XYZ file of C-alpha atoms in Angstrom:
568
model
C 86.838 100.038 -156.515
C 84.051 97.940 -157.126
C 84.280 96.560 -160.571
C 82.049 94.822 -163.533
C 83.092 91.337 -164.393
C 86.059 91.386 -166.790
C 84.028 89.380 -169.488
C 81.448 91.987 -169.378
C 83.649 95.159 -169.327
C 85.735 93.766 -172.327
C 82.640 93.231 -174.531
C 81.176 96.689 -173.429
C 85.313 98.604 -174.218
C 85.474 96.725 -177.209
C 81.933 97.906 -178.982
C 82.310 101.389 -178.021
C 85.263 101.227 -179.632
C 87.561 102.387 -176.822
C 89.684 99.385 -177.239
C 90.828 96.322 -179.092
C 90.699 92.765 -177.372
C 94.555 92.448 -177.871
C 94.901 96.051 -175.599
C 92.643 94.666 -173.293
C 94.699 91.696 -172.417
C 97.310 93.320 -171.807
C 96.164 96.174 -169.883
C 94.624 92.861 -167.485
C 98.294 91.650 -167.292
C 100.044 94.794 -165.968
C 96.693 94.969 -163.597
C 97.572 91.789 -161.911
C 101.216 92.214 -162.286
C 100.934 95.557 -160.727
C 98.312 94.458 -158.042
C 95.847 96.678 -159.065
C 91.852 96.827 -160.021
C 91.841 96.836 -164.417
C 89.290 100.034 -163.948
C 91.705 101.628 -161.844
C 94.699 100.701 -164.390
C 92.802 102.081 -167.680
C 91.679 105.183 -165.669
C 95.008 105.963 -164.362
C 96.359 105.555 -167.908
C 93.274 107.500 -169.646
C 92.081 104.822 -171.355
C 88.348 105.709 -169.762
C 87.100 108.221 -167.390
C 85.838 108.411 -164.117
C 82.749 109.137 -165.222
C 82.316 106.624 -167.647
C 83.036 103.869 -165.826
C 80.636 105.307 -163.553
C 77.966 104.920 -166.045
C 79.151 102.107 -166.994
C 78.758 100.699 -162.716
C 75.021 102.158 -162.803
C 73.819 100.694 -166.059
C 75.572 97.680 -165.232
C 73.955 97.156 -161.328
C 70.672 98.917 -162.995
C 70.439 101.827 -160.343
C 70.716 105.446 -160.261
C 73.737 107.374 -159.773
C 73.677 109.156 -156.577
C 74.090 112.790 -156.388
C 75.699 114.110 -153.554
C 75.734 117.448 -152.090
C 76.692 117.612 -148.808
C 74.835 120.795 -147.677
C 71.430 119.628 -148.478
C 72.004 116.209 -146.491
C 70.390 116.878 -142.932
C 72.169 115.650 -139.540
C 69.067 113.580 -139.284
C 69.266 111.426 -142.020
C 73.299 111.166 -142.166
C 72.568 110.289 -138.506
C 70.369 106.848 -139.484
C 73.873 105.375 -140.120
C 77.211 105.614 -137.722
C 79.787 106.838 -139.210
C 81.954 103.545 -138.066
C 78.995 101.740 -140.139
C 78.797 104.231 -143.375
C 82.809 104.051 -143.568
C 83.137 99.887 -142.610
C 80.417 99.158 -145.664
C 81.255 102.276 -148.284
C 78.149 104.208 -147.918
C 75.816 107.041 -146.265
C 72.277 107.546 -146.040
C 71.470 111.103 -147.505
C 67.283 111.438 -148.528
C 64.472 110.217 -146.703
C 61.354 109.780 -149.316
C 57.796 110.841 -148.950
C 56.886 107.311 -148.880
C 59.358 106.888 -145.723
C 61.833 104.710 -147.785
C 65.812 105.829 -147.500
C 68.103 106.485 -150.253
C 71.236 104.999 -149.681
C 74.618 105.705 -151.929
C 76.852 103.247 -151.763
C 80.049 102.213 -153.398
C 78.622 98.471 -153.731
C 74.766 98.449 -154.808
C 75.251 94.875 -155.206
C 75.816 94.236 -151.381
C 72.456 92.655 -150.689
C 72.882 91.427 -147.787
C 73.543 95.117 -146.092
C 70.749 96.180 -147.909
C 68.993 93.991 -146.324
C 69.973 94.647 -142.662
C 69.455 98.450 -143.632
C 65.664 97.513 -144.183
C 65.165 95.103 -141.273
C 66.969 97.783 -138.865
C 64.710 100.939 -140.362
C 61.886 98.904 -140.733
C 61.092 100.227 -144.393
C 62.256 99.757 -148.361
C 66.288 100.902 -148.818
C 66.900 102.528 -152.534
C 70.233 101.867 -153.183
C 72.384 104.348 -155.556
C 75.366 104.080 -156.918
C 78.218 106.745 -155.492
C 82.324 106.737 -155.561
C 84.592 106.541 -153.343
C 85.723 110.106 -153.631
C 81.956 111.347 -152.866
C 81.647 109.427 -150.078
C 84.582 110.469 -148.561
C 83.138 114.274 -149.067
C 80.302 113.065 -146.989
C 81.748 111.464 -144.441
C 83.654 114.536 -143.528
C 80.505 115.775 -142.200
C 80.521 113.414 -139.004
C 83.394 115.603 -138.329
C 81.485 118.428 -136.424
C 79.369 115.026 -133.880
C 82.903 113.648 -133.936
C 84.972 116.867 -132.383
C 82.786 117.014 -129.133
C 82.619 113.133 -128.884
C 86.430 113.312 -129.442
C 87.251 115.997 -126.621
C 84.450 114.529 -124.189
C 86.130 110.731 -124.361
C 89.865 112.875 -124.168
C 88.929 114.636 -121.074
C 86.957 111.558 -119.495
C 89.758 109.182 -119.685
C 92.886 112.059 -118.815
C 91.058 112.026 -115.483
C 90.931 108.468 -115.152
C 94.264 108.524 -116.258
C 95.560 110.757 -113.469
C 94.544 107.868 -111.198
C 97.535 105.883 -112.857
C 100.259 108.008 -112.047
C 101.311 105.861 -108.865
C 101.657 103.269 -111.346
C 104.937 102.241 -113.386
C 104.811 103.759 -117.222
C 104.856 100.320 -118.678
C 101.856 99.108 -116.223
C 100.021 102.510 -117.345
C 100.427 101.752 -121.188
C 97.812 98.916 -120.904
C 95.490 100.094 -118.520
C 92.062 101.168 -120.358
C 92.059 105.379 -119.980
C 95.322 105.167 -121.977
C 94.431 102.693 -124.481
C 91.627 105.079 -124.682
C 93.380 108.035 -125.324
C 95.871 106.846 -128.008
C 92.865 105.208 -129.947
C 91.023 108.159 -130.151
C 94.017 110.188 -131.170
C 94.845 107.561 -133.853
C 90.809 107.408 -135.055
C 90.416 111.239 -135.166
C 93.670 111.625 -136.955
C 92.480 109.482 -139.898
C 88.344 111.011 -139.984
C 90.163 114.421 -140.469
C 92.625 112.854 -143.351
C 96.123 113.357 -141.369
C 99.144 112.289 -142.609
C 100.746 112.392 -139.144
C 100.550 113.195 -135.815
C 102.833 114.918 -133.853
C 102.885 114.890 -129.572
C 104.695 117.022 -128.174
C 106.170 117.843 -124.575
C 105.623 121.221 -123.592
C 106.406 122.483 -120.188
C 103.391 122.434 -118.653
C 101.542 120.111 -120.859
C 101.198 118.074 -123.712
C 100.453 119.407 -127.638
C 98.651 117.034 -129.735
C 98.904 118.530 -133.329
C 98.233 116.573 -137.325
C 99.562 117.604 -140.475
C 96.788 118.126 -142.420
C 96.820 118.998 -146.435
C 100.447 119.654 -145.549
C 100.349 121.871 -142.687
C 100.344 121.221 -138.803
C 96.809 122.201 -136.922
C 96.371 121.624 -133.175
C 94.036 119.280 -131.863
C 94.205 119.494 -127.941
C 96.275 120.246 -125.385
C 96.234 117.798 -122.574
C 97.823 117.413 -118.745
C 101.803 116.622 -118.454
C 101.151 113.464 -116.026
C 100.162 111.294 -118.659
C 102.982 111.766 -121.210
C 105.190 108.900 -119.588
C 102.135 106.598 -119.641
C 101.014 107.529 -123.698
C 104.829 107.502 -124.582
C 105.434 104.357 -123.325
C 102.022 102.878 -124.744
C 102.979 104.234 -128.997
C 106.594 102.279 -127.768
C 105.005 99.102 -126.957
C 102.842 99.194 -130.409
C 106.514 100.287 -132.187
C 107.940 97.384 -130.758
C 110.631 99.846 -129.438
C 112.756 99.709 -125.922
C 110.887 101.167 -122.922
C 113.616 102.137 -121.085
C 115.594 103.644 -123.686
C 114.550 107.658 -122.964
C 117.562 109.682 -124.345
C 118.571 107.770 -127.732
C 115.917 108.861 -130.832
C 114.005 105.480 -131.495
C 112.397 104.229 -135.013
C 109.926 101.900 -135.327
C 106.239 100.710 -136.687
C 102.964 99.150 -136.307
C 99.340 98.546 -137.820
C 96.820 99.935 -136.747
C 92.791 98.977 -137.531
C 89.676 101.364 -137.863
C 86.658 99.783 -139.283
C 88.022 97.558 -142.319
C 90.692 99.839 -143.044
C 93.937 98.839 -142.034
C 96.456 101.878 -141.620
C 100.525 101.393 -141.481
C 102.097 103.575 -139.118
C 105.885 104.690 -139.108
C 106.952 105.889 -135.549
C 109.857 107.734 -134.407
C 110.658 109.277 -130.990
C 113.099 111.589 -130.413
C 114.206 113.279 -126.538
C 113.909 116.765 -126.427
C 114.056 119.512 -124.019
C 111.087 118.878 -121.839
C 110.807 114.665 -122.755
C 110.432 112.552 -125.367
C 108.390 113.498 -128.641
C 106.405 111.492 -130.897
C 106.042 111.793 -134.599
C 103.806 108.903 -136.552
C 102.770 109.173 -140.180
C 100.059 107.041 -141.238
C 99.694 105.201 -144.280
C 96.381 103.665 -145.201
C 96.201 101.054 -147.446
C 93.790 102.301 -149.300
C 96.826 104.589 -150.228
C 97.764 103.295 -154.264
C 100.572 104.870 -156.230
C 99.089 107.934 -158.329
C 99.445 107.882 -161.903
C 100.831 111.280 -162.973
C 97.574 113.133 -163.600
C 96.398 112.477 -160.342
C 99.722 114.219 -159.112
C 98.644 117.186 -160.926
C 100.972 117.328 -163.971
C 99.864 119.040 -167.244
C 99.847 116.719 -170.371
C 103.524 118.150 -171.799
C 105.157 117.155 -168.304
C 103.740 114.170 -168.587
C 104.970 113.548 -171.843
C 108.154 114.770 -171.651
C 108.949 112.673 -168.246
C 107.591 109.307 -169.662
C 109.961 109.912 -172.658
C 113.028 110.111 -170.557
C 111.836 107.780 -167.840
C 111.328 104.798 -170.500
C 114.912 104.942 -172.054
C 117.237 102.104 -171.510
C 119.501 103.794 -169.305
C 120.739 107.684 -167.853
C 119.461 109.303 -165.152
C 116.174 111.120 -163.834
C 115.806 113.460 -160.904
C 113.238 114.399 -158.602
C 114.049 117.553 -156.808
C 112.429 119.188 -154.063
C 112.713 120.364 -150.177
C 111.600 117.372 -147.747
C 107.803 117.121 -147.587
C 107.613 117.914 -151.629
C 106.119 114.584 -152.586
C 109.660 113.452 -154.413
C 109.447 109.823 -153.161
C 105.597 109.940 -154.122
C 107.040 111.202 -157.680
C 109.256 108.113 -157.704
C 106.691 105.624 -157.289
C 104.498 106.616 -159.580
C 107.405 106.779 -162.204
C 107.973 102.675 -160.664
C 104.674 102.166 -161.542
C 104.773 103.231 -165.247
C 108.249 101.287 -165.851
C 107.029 97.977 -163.750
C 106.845 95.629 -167.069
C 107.469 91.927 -166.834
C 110.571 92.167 -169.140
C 112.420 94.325 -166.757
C 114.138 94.009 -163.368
C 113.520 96.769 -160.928
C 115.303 97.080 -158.092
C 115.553 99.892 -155.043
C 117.195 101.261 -151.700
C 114.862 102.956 -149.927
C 114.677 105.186 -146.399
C 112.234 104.128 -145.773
C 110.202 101.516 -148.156
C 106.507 103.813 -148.426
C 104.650 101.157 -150.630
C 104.808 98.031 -150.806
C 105.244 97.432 -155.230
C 104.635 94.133 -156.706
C 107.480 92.184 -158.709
C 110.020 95.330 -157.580
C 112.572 94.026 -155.174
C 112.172 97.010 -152.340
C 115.621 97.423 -150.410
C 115.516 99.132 -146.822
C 118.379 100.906 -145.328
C 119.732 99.769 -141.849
C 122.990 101.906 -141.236
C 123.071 99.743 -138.049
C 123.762 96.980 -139.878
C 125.931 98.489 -142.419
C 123.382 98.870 -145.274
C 123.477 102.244 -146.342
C 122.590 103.996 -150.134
C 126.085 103.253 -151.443
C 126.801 100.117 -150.067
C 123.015 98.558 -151.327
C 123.595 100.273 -154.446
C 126.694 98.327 -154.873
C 125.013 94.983 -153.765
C 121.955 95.729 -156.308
C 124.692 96.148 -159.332
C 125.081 92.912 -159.194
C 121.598 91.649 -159.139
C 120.959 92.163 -162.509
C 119.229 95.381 -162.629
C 117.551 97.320 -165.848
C 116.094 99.907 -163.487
C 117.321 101.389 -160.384
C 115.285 103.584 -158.136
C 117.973 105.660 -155.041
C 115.659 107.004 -152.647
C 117.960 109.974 -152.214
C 121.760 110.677 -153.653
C 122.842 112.137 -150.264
C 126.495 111.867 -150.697
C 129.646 111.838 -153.338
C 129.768 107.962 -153.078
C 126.357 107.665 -153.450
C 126.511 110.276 -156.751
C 129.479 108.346 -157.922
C 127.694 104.770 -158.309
C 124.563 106.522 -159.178
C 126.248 107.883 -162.742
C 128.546 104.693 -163.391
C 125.234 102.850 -163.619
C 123.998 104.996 -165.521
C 127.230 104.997 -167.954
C 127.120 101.006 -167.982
C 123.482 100.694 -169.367
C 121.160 101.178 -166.469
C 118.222 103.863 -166.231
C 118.408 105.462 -162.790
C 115.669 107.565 -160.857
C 116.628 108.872 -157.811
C 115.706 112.362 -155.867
C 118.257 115.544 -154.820
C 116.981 118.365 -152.387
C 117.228 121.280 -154.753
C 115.149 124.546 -154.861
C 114.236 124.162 -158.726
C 115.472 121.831 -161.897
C 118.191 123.398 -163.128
C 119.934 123.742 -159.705
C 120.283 119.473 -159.740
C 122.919 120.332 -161.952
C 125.614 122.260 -159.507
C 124.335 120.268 -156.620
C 125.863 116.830 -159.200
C 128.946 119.139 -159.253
C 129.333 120.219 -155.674
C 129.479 116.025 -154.781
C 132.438 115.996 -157.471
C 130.929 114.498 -160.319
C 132.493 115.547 -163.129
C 130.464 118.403 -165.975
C 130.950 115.568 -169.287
C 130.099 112.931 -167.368
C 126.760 114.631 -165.884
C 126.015 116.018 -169.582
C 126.395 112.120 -170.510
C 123.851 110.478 -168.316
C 121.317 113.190 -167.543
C 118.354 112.732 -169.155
C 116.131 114.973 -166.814
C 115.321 116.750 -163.865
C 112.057 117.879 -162.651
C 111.542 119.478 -159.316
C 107.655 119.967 -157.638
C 106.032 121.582 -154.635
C 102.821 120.233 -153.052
C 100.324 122.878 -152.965
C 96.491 122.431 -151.428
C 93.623 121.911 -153.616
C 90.262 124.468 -153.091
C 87.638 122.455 -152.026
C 84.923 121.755 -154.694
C 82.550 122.038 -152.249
C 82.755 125.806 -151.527
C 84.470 127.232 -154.430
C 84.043 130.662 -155.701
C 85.415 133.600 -158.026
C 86.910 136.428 -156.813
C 89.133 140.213 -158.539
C 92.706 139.726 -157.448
C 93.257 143.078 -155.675
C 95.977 145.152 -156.798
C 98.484 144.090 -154.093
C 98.318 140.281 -155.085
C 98.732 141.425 -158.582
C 101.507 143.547 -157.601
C 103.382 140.493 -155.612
C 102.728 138.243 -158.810
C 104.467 140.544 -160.832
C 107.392 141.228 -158.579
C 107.919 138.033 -158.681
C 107.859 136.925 -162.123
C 110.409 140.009 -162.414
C 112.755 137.913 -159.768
C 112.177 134.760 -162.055
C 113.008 136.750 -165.120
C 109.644 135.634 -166.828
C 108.155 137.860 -169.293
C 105.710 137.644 -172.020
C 102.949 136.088 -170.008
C 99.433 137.345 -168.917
C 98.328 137.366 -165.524
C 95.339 136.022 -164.706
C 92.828 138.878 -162.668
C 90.451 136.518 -161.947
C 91.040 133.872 -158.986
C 89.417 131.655 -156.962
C 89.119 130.221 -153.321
C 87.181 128.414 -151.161
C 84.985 129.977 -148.434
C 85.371 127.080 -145.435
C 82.524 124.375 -145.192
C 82.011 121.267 -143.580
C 83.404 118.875 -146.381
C 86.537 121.031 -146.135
C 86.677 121.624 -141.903
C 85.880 125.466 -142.685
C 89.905 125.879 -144.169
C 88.883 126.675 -148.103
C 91.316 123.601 -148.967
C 90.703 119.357 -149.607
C 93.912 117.679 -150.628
C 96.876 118.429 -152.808
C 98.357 118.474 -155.937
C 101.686 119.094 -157.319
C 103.153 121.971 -159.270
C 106.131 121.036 -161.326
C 108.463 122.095 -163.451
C 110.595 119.925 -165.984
C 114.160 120.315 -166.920
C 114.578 118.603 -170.301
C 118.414 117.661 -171.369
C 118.666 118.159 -174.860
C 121.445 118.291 -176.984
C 122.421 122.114 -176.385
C 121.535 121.678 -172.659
C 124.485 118.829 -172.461
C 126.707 121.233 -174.192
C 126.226 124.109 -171.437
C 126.832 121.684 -168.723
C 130.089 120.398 -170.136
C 131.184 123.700 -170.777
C 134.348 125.169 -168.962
C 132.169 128.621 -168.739
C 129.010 126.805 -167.242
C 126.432 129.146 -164.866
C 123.272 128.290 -163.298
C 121.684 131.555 -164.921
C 122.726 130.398 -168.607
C 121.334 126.974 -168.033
C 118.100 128.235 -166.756
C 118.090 130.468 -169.787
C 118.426 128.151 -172.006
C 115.916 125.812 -170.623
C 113.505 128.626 -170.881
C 114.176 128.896 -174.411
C 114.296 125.328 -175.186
C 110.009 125.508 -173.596
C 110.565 124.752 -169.982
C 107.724 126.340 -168.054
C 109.148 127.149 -164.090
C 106.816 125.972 -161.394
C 105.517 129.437 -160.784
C 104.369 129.690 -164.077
C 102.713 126.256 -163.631
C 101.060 127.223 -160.022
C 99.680 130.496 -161.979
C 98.210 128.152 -164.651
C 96.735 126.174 -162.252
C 95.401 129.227 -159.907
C 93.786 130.426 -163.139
C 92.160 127.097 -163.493
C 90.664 126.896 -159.895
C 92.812 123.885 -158.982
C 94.495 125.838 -155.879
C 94.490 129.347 -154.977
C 96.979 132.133 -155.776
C 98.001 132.730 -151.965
C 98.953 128.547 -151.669
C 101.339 129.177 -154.812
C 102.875 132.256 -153.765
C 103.332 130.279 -150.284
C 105.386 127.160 -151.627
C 107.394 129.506 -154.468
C 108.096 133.040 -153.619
C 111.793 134.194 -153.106
């Protein structure tokens, strides 16, 4: 985020009356505690908006804002600029003037010296405009259709030049150029289309190449079985993992540069039927911990979570199926607690993000380090805060809620199908009903559900049997009293989207709150799920069906991607 010198930006916060100087300081100290830009610090914490520290950029670098609408940018003009160029500097080229002068958006107007090369390479004046990160990304997305046949032309090119190789040992193939060649372009199209990982897989006959994308699995291309030895063996060497280790399940990682963006990536390859599979997910670090708007929660959530997640000590749970964004949850509830007058400490499988001034444990069962045993080790490190990746097992449950007893605040995650069911899942590893009703303070579980792209987003009557299916299963939920919604809306498939409807996700939550007559119904002798849920209902808590209708009704995701992640 490019950003206005801090001098500058106080002066300008401080006579619109947005803030005091005494705020401001200390909003800059958790910044460079935390690592982070100041804008991005009092936007995450709604001190300012987006857009006003967009107009605060553009007065500031005395340009226009750009406006950005990816259908009325022609392949012709997006074309002036590679996209390896337009992501490397932050920008894209999207109007060519009457006068034959370009207009440029770019996240930097200030970078002169680009400008510069822009006009001696085009030969003519370069208007810069201001544009954000976000908007350029939309843009970019629409190299994707050039980038598919350029993509599946250097595949096939270099699988034939690859088939040359097969007299060759695996390890020899691995760094010969047709399978450097191949991997790179899997790795590079993986990240224009915004995977989160990539999965290659040994079919009989061939080899499936498929990325999670928005949350589900898409394939890519399909590609001949003789190379498999040669592109497993070249992701090992990057992992730093044994070569001629083929029927043990291997971990391992590696970096891995496009342009100026630098992406971590966690490997692991397991044997299976027909050979060994590879699954990498990718972390970019241009990945930062989301403050909880950004992960979709409505203002009450948010409220009710920071309350219990800034007492001294209990615990708070993140619940969830795998692939729910729990651990994502946990960092961002890190990043709200990381103050200079606390020590934070966590065991992790694996560590995600790198956190300033938290001390990040990784489990290693090899070498004996597993949740319990670290959690042990980390009682005696002076903690205020503990974060458990996951409570797994009794042992782990056990420590969990004695540090929690003994003055410690404790945020971990369970794999439970909503809130209320963290409770008998406590109870099924043998922790006792008082002592759970002692040091609970909350329990929220979430389901990641795609967002409708912006770009393509329209209105649309629910038919009578989607109304039907929402009402069958609010009846399951035992939700009554509420008004559903007959207008909905989707998204018709365009560019900035890859034709699916859907760009990115969001969460849909729902927050178990532990008050006073909630720690009475879990101590008691005659406690059932059904009475707790009950009660939490009555005591306000909104289920996460409820909260995915909200948000249908809003236009933040569609009905169908709610039903998808919820119905029973």
């Amino acid at each position: 985020m490019v950003e206005i010198p801090l001098e500058k930006l106080e002066k300008t916060l401080v006579e619109d009356g947005i803030i005091t100087a005494e705020k401001f300081e200390i909003y800059l100290k958790d910044a460079r505690r935390m690592g982070q830009s100041l804008p991005a610090i009092l936007i995450s914490k709604n001190v300012i908006t987006d857009e006003y520290y967009k107009n605060l950029l553009a007065k500031f670098f005395n340009v226009p804002i750009a406006v950005l609408e990816p259908s009325h940018i022609s392949d012709e003009v997006l074309g002036l600029i590679t996209e390896e160029v337009a992501r490397e500097k932050h920008l894209v080229a999207f109007k060519r003037e009457e006068n034959g002068s370009i207009d440029i958006a770019m996240e930097d107007p200030s970078d002169l010296a680009t400008i510069e090369f822009l006009e001696t390479k085009f030969q003519t004046r370069i208007n810069p405009f201001l544009s954000t990160p976000a908007d350029l990304s939309r843009v970019f997305s629409f190299y994707g259709k050039q980038q598919v046949e350029s993509f599946r032309k250097i595949i096939q090119e270099n699988i034939q030049a690859s088939l040359q190789l097969t007299g060759k040992k695996d390890t020899e193939a691995a760094v010969e150029v047709p399978i450097i060649a191949i991997t790179d372009n899997i790795m590079s199209y993986a990240l224009s289309l915004r995977a989160s990982d990539i999965h290659i897989e040994a079919l009989e006959k061939e080899i499936l190449v498929r990325y999670r994308i928005d949350g589900l699995l898409h394939e890519i291309i399909r590609m001949q079985k003789e190379i498999l030895p040669a592109i497993i063996a070249r992701f090992k060497i990057l992992s730093a993992m044994k070569l001629d280790e083929h029927m043990n399940p291997q971990d391992g990682r590696f970096k891995y540069k496009v342009g100026s963006e630098l992406i971590d990536v966690r490997t692991s390859v397991l044997p299976t039927f027909y050979g060994e599979k590879v699954e990498m997910r990718l972390l970019t670090s241009s990945s930062h911990v989301l403050s909880f708007e950004e992960l979709g929660m409505t203002a009450d959530m948010i409220q009710i979570l920071t309350n219990n997640v800034t007492k001294s000590y209990g615990v708070v749970l993140i619940t969830g199926p795998t692939g729910s964004g729990k651990s994502t949850t946990l960092y961002s509830i890190l990043s709200l607690v990381n103050k200079p007058e606390v020590n934070i400490v966590t065991v992790e499988d694996p560590i995600e993000y790198d956190m300033k001034y938290i001390n990040q444990t990784q489990i290693n069962e090899a070498a004996g380090i597993t949740f319990a045993s670290a959690l042990r080790a980390i009682l005696r490190q002076d903690p205020n805060i503990i974060m458990v990746g996951e409570i797994r097992d009794q042992e782990t449950a056990e420590i969990s809620v004695h540090a929690a007893l003994t003055g410690h605040l404790v945020v971990s995650s369970l794999h439970t199908n909503d809130a209320p069911t963290a409770i008998p899942r406590m109870m099924d590893m043998k922790i006792q009903p008082f002592l759970i009703s002692a040091v609970l303070n909350a329990a929220m579980a979430q389901r990641l559900v795609r967002r409708i792209c912006l770009d393509c987003l329209y209105s649309y009557q629910a038919p009578p049997e989607t109304l039907k299916i929402i009402e069958e299963q609010l009846k399951t939920l035992k939700i009554k009293d509420i008004n559903v919604p007959k207008t909905f809306f989707k998204g018709k498939g365009c560019p900035s989207c890859s034709h699916t409807g859907y760009r990115g996700r969001m969460g849909i939550f729902e927050v178990l709150q532990v008050t006073e007559k909630v720690r009475q119904i879990i101590a008691s002798p005659d406690f059932t799920l059904d009475k707790c849920r009950e009660l939490a209902r009555e005591e306000g808590m909104r289920t996460m069906f409820e909260d995915g209708l909200l948000k249908a009704r809003r236009g933040n995701t569609t009905i169908e991607e709610v039903l998808r992640v919820i119905q029973e």
